[in-house]
Amino acid sequence: MPIQPTPSVTGGCDFPARPSLSALRQDVLWSPLANPAVLLADDTPEFLPPSPSLAAPAGVRPSPEGLHAIHRGGIVAQILLLSGQKTDKASAVILPLDDDLPDRVEAVLRLWQALNARAVTRDGRITPYQHRRIRLMMRAADGRANGATYREIAIALFGPERVAAEPWKTSSLRDAVIGLVESAAPLINGGYRKLLRHRRRS
């Protein structure tokens, strides 16, 4: 769920991401309703010692939820400064006691580790294996959407030598490519949002 657009003075909308640009070339901002790793920033109470500011005043982006900013330093983290907060005083994080609390705590811990120059715990929502498989799934789906055959996709992913090593109609690579394309469809149709949370045990 992307953040809601803020109307601009010209009557258009200032969206959180430009559809014409790759996500690799811009910061894509999430709503905390969709991504529990978005940290809700607030002021530190005056009776506590001062803490490092979570977001620089420059580069914030307004939305109905508050001011969105990207923290860089050790890790990249999205910060949401709640409405009315000042960027130079945002040095505390609110943790709602909802079902996403474990994910939020993990995100806060990773930011705290980065702020204190400690080894940052790996984001455990996606395992290295899942990351590699998702990359293959997206490449396979992109190739299929652009008219490539399953065999052409297999050559692009695994190399011509491996594809030629066995008859294509009974090849295990053929089954693998078909599985990648079919598995990609649910992610493309919105299932990718499930990757933003840890799996919940029933």
PDB file of C-alpha atoms in Angstrom:
ATOM      1  CA  MET A   1       0.000   0.000   0.000  1.00  0.00           C
ATOM      2  CA  PRO A   2       1.760   3.166  -1.135  1.00  0.00           C
ATOM      3  CA  ILE A   3       1.355   6.354   0.832  1.00  0.00           C
ATOM      4  CA  GLN A   4      -1.488   8.600  -0.212  1.00  0.00           C
ATOM      5  CA  PRO A   5      -0.563  11.358  -2.669  1.00  0.00           C
ATOM      6  CA  THR A   6      -0.450  14.939  -1.466  1.00  0.00           C
ATOM      7  CA  PRO A   7      -2.155  17.467  -3.776  1.00  0.00           C
ATOM      8  CA  SER A   8       0.288  19.945  -5.267  1.00  0.00           C
ATOM      9  CA  VAL A   9      -0.267  23.652  -5.716  1.00  0.00           C
ATOM     10  CA  THR A  10      -0.775  23.136  -9.445  1.00  0.00           C
ATOM     11  CA  GLY A  11      -3.710  20.802  -8.966  1.00  0.00           C
ATOM     12  CA  GLY A  12      -1.822  17.571  -9.677  1.00  0.00           C
ATOM     13  CA  CYS A  13      -0.460  15.026  -7.236  1.00  0.00           C
ATOM     14  CA  ASP A  14       2.993  14.541  -5.762  1.00  0.00           C
ATOM     15  CA  PHE A  15       3.346  10.770  -5.672  1.00  0.00           C
ATOM     16  CA  PRO A  16       5.780   8.893  -3.400  1.00  0.00           C
ATOM     17  CA  ALA A  17       7.442   7.294  -6.425  1.00  0.00           C
ATOM     18  CA  ARG A  18       7.705   8.071 -10.120  1.00  0.00           C
ATOM     19  CA  PRO A  19       6.302   5.174 -12.187  1.00  0.00           C
ATOM     20  CA  SER A  20       8.597   6.084 -15.076  1.00  0.00           C
ATOM     21  CA  LEU A  21      11.732   5.433 -12.993  1.00  0.00           C
ATOM     22  CA  SER A  22      13.121   2.130 -11.788  1.00  0.00           C
ATOM     23  CA  ALA A  23      12.958   1.511  -8.042  1.00  0.00           C
ATOM     24  CA  LEU A  24      16.747   1.166  -8.240  1.00  0.00           C
ATOM     25  CA  ARG A  25      17.000   4.854  -9.185  1.00  0.00           C
ATOM     26  CA  GLN A  26      14.707   6.381  -6.575  1.00  0.00           C
ATOM     27  CA  ASP A  27      13.511   6.010  -3.005  1.00  0.00           C
ATOM     28  CA  VAL A  28      10.180   4.171  -2.874  1.00  0.00           C
ATOM     29  CA  LEU A  29       8.223   5.187   0.209  1.00  0.00           C
ATOM     30  CA  TRP A  30       5.864   2.791   1.982  1.00  0.00           C
ATOM     31  CA  SER A  31       2.930   3.342   4.266  1.00  0.00           C
ATOM     32  CA  PRO A  32       3.540   1.871   7.742  1.00  0.00           C
ATOM     33  CA  LEU A  33       0.260  -0.004   7.226  1.00  0.00           C
ATOM     34  CA  ALA A  34       1.942  -2.013   4.480  1.00  0.00           C
ATOM     35  CA  ASN A  35       5.523  -2.149   5.717  1.00  0.00           C
ATOM     36  CA  PRO A  36       6.110  -2.548   9.471  1.00  0.00           C
ATOM     37  CA  ALA A  37       9.769  -1.624   8.972  1.00  0.00           C
ATOM     38  CA  VAL A  38       8.709   2.010   8.485  1.00  0.00           C
ATOM     39  CA  LEU A  39       9.671   3.594  11.802  1.00  0.00           C
ATOM     40  CA  LEU A  40       7.231   6.009  13.454  1.00  0.00           C
ATOM     41  CA  ALA A  41       9.377   8.838  14.801  1.00  0.00           C
ATOM     42  CA  ASP A  42       8.508  11.064  17.734  1.00  0.00           C
ATOM     43  CA  ASP A  43      10.236  13.462  20.124  1.00  0.00           C
ATOM     44  CA  THR A  44      12.267  12.073  22.995  1.00  0.00           C
ATOM     45  CA  PRO A  45      10.725  13.096  26.344  1.00  0.00           C
ATOM     46  CA  GLU A  46      12.609  16.018  27.869  1.00  0.00           C
ATOM     47  CA  PHE A  47      13.425  14.107  31.072  1.00  0.00           C
ATOM     48  CA  LEU A  48      15.528  11.592  29.092  1.00  0.00           C
ATOM     49  CA  PRO A  49      19.068  12.225  27.801  1.00  0.00           C
ATOM     50  CA  PRO A  50      19.234  13.517  24.212  1.00  0.00           C
ATOM     51  CA  SER A  51      19.423  10.938  21.436  1.00  0.00           C
ATOM     52  CA  PRO A  52      20.626  11.154  17.815  1.00  0.00           C
ATOM     53  CA  SER A  53      18.104  12.575  15.374  1.00  0.00           C
ATOM     54  CA  LEU A  54      16.580   9.892  13.155  1.00  0.00           C
ATOM     55  CA  ALA A  55      16.079  12.019  10.047  1.00  0.00           C
ATOM     56  CA  ALA A  56      17.767  15.049   8.557  1.00  0.00           C
ATOM     57  CA  PRO A  57      15.565  18.099   7.898  1.00  0.00           C
ATOM     58  CA  ALA A  58      16.384  17.963   4.189  1.00  0.00           C
ATOM     59  CA  GLY A  59      14.698  15.511   1.874  1.00  0.00           C
ATOM     60  CA  VAL A  60      11.462  14.948   3.797  1.00  0.00           C
ATOM     61  CA  ARG A  61       8.313  14.295   1.786  1.00  0.00           C
ATOM     62  CA  PRO A  62       4.886  15.280   3.134  1.00  0.00           C
ATOM     63  CA  SER A  63       1.862  12.989   3.196  1.00  0.00           C
ATOM     64  CA  PRO A  64      -1.401  12.829   5.176  1.00  0.00           C
ATOM     65  CA  GLU A  65       0.378  10.440   7.568  1.00  0.00           C
ATOM     66  CA  GLY A  66       3.213  12.854   8.317  1.00  0.00           C
ATOM     67  CA  LEU A  67       6.659  13.549   6.890  1.00  0.00           C
ATOM     68  CA  HIS A  68       8.442  10.661   5.208  1.00  0.00           C
ATOM     69  CA  ALA A  69      12.236  10.646   5.189  1.00  0.00           C
ATOM     70  CA  ILE A  70      15.051   8.232   4.434  1.00  0.00           C
ATOM     71  CA  HIS A  71      17.722   7.630   7.067  1.00  0.00           C
ATOM     72  CA  ARG A  72      21.119   6.714   5.647  1.00  0.00           C
ATOM     73  CA  GLY A  73      24.044   5.708   7.761  1.00  0.00           C
ATOM     74  CA  GLY A  74      24.951   2.076   8.322  1.00  0.00           C
ATOM     75  CA  ILE A  75      21.578   1.052   6.903  1.00  0.00           C
ATOM     76  CA  VAL A  76      18.859   2.642   4.804  1.00  0.00           C
ATOM     77  CA  ALA A  77      15.636   2.999   6.781  1.00  0.00           C
ATOM     78  CA  GLN A  78      12.376   4.791   6.100  1.00  0.00           C
ATOM     79  CA  ILE A  79      11.261   7.151   8.854  1.00  0.00           C
ATOM     80  CA  LEU A  80       7.771   8.599   9.265  1.00  0.00           C
ATOM     81  CA  LEU A  81       7.737  11.768  11.327  1.00  0.00           C
ATOM     82  CA  LEU A  82       4.203  12.015  12.627  1.00  0.00           C
ATOM     83  CA  SER A  83       2.188  15.136  11.873  1.00  0.00           C
ATOM     84  CA  GLY A  84       3.388  18.154  13.817  1.00  0.00           C
ATOM     85  CA  GLN A  85       6.802  16.731  14.676  1.00  0.00           C
ATOM     86  CA  LYS A  86       9.999  18.670  14.055  1.00  0.00           C
ATOM     87  CA  THR A  87      12.661  16.854  12.097  1.00  0.00           C
ATOM     88  CA  ASP A  88      15.502  17.984  14.347  1.00  0.00           C
ATOM     89  CA  LYS A  89      13.831  16.546  17.470  1.00  0.00           C
ATOM     90  CA  ALA A  90      12.687  13.180  16.125  1.00  0.00           C
ATOM     91  CA  SER A  91      14.879  10.816  18.125  1.00  0.00           C
ATOM     92  CA  ALA A  92      12.401   8.281  19.521  1.00  0.00           C
ATOM     93  CA  VAL A  93      10.310   5.548  17.916  1.00  0.00           C
ATOM     94  CA  ILE A  94       6.688   4.641  18.651  1.00  0.00           C
ATOM     95  CA  LEU A  95       5.931   0.911  18.767  1.00  0.00           C
ATOM     96  CA  PRO A  96       2.209   0.121  18.452  1.00  0.00           C
ATOM     97  CA  LEU A  97       1.230  -3.047  20.314  1.00  0.00           C
ATOM     98  CA  ASP A  98      -0.252  -4.694  17.227  1.00  0.00           C
ATOM     99  CA  ASP A  99       0.419  -7.911  15.326  1.00  0.00           C
ATOM    100  CA  ASP A 100       3.385  -6.276  13.575  1.00  0.00           C
ATOM    101  CA  LEU A 101       5.255  -5.511  16.799  1.00  0.00           C
ATOM    102  CA  PRO A 102       7.936  -8.225  16.276  1.00  0.00           C
ATOM    103  CA  ASP A 103       8.729  -6.818  12.819  1.00  0.00           C
ATOM    104  CA  ARG A 104       8.844  -3.251  14.136  1.00  0.00           C
ATOM    105  CA  VAL A 105      11.137  -4.227  17.014  1.00  0.00           C
ATOM    106  CA  GLU A 106      13.532  -5.902  14.584  1.00  0.00           C
ATOM    107  CA  ALA A 107      13.585  -2.771  12.408  1.00  0.00           C
ATOM    108  CA  VAL A 108      14.253  -0.547  15.432  1.00  0.00           C
ATOM    109  CA  LEU A 109      17.053  -2.827  16.618  1.00  0.00           C
ATOM    110  CA  ARG A 110      18.735  -2.708  13.216  1.00  0.00           C
ATOM    111  CA  LEU A 111      18.571   1.098  13.194  1.00  0.00           C
ATOM    112  CA  TRP A 112      19.911   1.276  16.758  1.00  0.00           C
ATOM    113  CA  GLN A 113      22.816  -0.983  15.790  1.00  0.00           C
ATOM    114  CA  ALA A 114      23.633   1.276  12.835  1.00  0.00           C
ATOM    115  CA  LEU A 115      23.415   4.450  14.923  1.00  0.00           C
ATOM    116  CA  ASN A 116      25.842   2.961  17.438  1.00  0.00           C
ATOM    117  CA  ALA A 117      28.303   1.647  14.823  1.00  0.00           C
ATOM    118  CA  ARG A 118      27.583  -1.971  15.688  1.00  0.00           C
ATOM    119  CA  ALA A 119      27.250  -4.942  13.372  1.00  0.00           C
ATOM    120  CA  VAL A 120      23.776  -4.689  11.857  1.00  0.00           C
ATOM    121  CA  THR A 121      21.612  -7.796  12.031  1.00  0.00           C
ATOM    122  CA  ARG A 122      20.513  -9.033   8.616  1.00  0.00           C
ATOM    123  CA  ASP A 123      16.923  -8.248   7.698  1.00  0.00           C
ATOM    124  CA  GLY A 124      15.359 -11.665   8.221  1.00  0.00           C
ATOM    125  CA  ARG A 125      12.097 -11.138   6.377  1.00  0.00           C
ATOM    126  CA  ILE A 126      13.580 -12.610   3.196  1.00  0.00           C
ATOM    127  CA  THR A 127      16.194 -15.353   3.356  1.00  0.00           C
ATOM    128  CA  PRO A 128      19.172 -15.342   0.958  1.00  0.00           C
ATOM    129  CA  TYR A 129      17.601 -18.305  -0.858  1.00  0.00           C
ATOM    130  CA  GLN A 130      14.290 -16.466  -1.260  1.00  0.00           C
ATOM    131  CA  HIS A 131      16.126 -13.388  -2.503  1.00  0.00           C
ATOM    132  CA  ARG A 132      17.924 -15.381  -5.199  1.00  0.00           C
ATOM    133  CA  ARG A 133      14.745 -17.195  -6.230  1.00  0.00           C
ATOM    134  CA  ILE A 134      12.696 -13.998  -6.421  1.00  0.00           C
ATOM    135  CA  ARG A 135      15.317 -12.469  -8.707  1.00  0.00           C
ATOM    136  CA  LEU A 136      15.037 -15.498 -11.004  1.00  0.00           C
ATOM    137  CA  MET A 137      11.241 -15.348 -10.855  1.00  0.00           C
ATOM    138  CA  MET A 138      11.144 -11.690 -11.856  1.00  0.00           C
ATOM    139  CA  ARG A 139      13.627 -12.206 -14.690  1.00  0.00           C
ATOM    140  CA  ALA A 140      11.665 -15.199 -15.964  1.00  0.00           C
ATOM    141  CA  ALA A 141       8.338 -13.376 -15.765  1.00  0.00           C
ATOM    142  CA  ASP A 142       9.791 -10.313 -17.472  1.00  0.00           C
ATOM    143  CA  GLY A 143      11.141 -12.438 -20.292  1.00  0.00           C
ATOM    144  CA  ARG A 144       7.832 -14.238 -20.727  1.00  0.00           C
ATOM    145  CA  ALA A 145       5.928 -10.937 -20.748  1.00  0.00           C
ATOM    146  CA  ASN A 146       8.211  -9.752 -23.548  1.00  0.00           C
ATOM    147  CA  GLY A 147       7.520 -12.787 -25.715  1.00  0.00           C
ATOM    148  CA  ALA A 148      10.462 -15.047 -24.850  1.00  0.00           C
ATOM    149  CA  THR A 149       9.954 -18.799 -24.987  1.00  0.00           C
ATOM    150  CA  TYR A 150      10.630 -20.931 -21.928  1.00  0.00           C
ATOM    151  CA  ARG A 151      13.755 -22.267 -23.626  1.00  0.00           C
ATOM    152  CA  GLU A 152      15.041 -18.761 -24.344  1.00  0.00           C
ATOM    153  CA  ILE A 153      14.442 -17.839 -20.710  1.00  0.00           C
ATOM    154  CA  ALA A 154      16.304 -20.954 -19.559  1.00  0.00           C
ATOM    155  CA  ILE A 155      19.293 -20.027 -21.724  1.00  0.00           C
ATOM    156  CA  ALA A 156      19.320 -16.501 -20.271  1.00  0.00           C
ATOM    157  CA  LEU A 157      19.102 -17.775 -16.685  1.00  0.00           C
ATOM    158  CA  PHE A 158      21.218 -20.929 -16.759  1.00  0.00           C
ATOM    159  CA  GLY A 159      23.376 -20.675 -19.882  1.00  0.00           C
ATOM    160  CA  PRO A 160      23.230 -22.479 -23.244  1.00  0.00           C
ATOM    161  CA  GLU A 161      25.488 -25.346 -22.152  1.00  0.00           C
ATOM    162  CA  ARG A 162      23.193 -26.470 -19.340  1.00  0.00           C
ATOM    163  CA  VAL A 163      20.113 -26.169 -21.545  1.00  0.00           C
ATOM    164  CA  ALA A 164      21.706 -28.216 -24.334  1.00  0.00           C
ATOM    165  CA  ALA A 165      22.805 -30.943 -21.920  1.00  0.00           C
ATOM    166  CA  GLU A 166      19.421 -32.735 -21.990  1.00  0.00           C
ATOM    167  CA  PRO A 167      16.385 -32.971 -24.292  1.00  0.00           C
ATOM    168  CA  TRP A 168      14.318 -29.824 -23.803  1.00  0.00           C
ATOM    169  CA  LYS A 169      10.862 -31.432 -23.628  1.00  0.00           C
ATOM    170  CA  THR A 170      11.899 -33.587 -20.678  1.00  0.00           C
ATOM    171  CA  SER A 171      14.438 -31.169 -19.226  1.00  0.00           C
ATOM    172  CA  SER A 172      14.360 -30.348 -15.528  1.00  0.00           C
ATOM    173  CA  LEU A 173      15.300 -26.784 -16.478  1.00  0.00           C
ATOM    174  CA  ARG A 174      12.110 -26.507 -18.527  1.00  0.00           C
ATOM    175  CA  ASP A 175      10.057 -27.441 -15.476  1.00  0.00           C
ATOM    176  CA  ALA A 176      12.092 -25.027 -13.359  1.00  0.00           C
ATOM    177  CA  VAL A 177      11.493 -22.098 -15.723  1.00  0.00           C
ATOM    178  CA  ILE A 178       7.758 -22.792 -15.948  1.00  0.00           C
ATOM    179  CA  GLY A 179       7.654 -22.933 -12.152  1.00  0.00           C
ATOM    180  CA  LEU A 180       9.481 -19.607 -11.880  1.00  0.00           C
ATOM    181  CA  VAL A 181       7.057 -17.888 -14.251  1.00  0.00           C
ATOM    182  CA  GLU A 182       3.990 -19.329 -12.533  1.00  0.00           C
ATOM    183  CA  SER A 183       5.304 -18.477  -9.059  1.00  0.00           C
ATOM    184  CA  ALA A 184       6.009 -14.893 -10.106  1.00  0.00           C
ATOM    185  CA  ALA A 185       2.388 -14.149 -11.037  1.00  0.00           C
ATOM    186  CA  PRO A 186       1.007 -13.997  -7.457  1.00  0.00           C
ATOM    187  CA  LEU A 187       3.876 -11.731  -6.381  1.00  0.00           C
ATOM    188  CA  ILE A 188       3.315  -9.371  -9.297  1.00  0.00           C
ATOM    189  CA  ASN A 189      -0.414  -9.268  -8.535  1.00  0.00           C
ATOM    190  CA  GLY A 190       0.129  -7.908  -5.025  1.00  0.00           C
ATOM    191  CA  GLY A 191       1.554 -10.863  -3.152  1.00  0.00           C
ATOM    192  CA  TYR A 192       4.909  -9.075  -2.905  1.00  0.00           C
ATOM    193  CA  ARG A 193       3.480  -7.201   0.087  1.00  0.00           C
ATOM    194  CA  LYS A 194       3.640 -10.411   2.109  1.00  0.00           C
ATOM    195  CA  LEU A 195       7.431 -10.239   1.792  1.00  0.00           C
ATOM    196  CA  LEU A 196       7.402  -7.134   3.997  1.00  0.00           C
ATOM    197  CA  ARG A 197       6.447  -9.217   7.035  1.00  0.00           C
ATOM    198  CA  HIS A 198       7.777 -12.301   8.729  1.00  0.00           C
ATOM    199  CA  ARG A 199       5.651 -15.372   8.284  1.00  0.00           C
ATOM    200  CA  ARG A 200       3.250 -15.739  11.178  1.00  0.00           C
ATOM    201  CA  ARG A 201       2.954 -19.122  12.831  1.00  0.00           C
ATOM    202  CA  SER A 202      -0.636 -20.254  13.152  1.00  0.00           C
TER     203      SER A 202
END
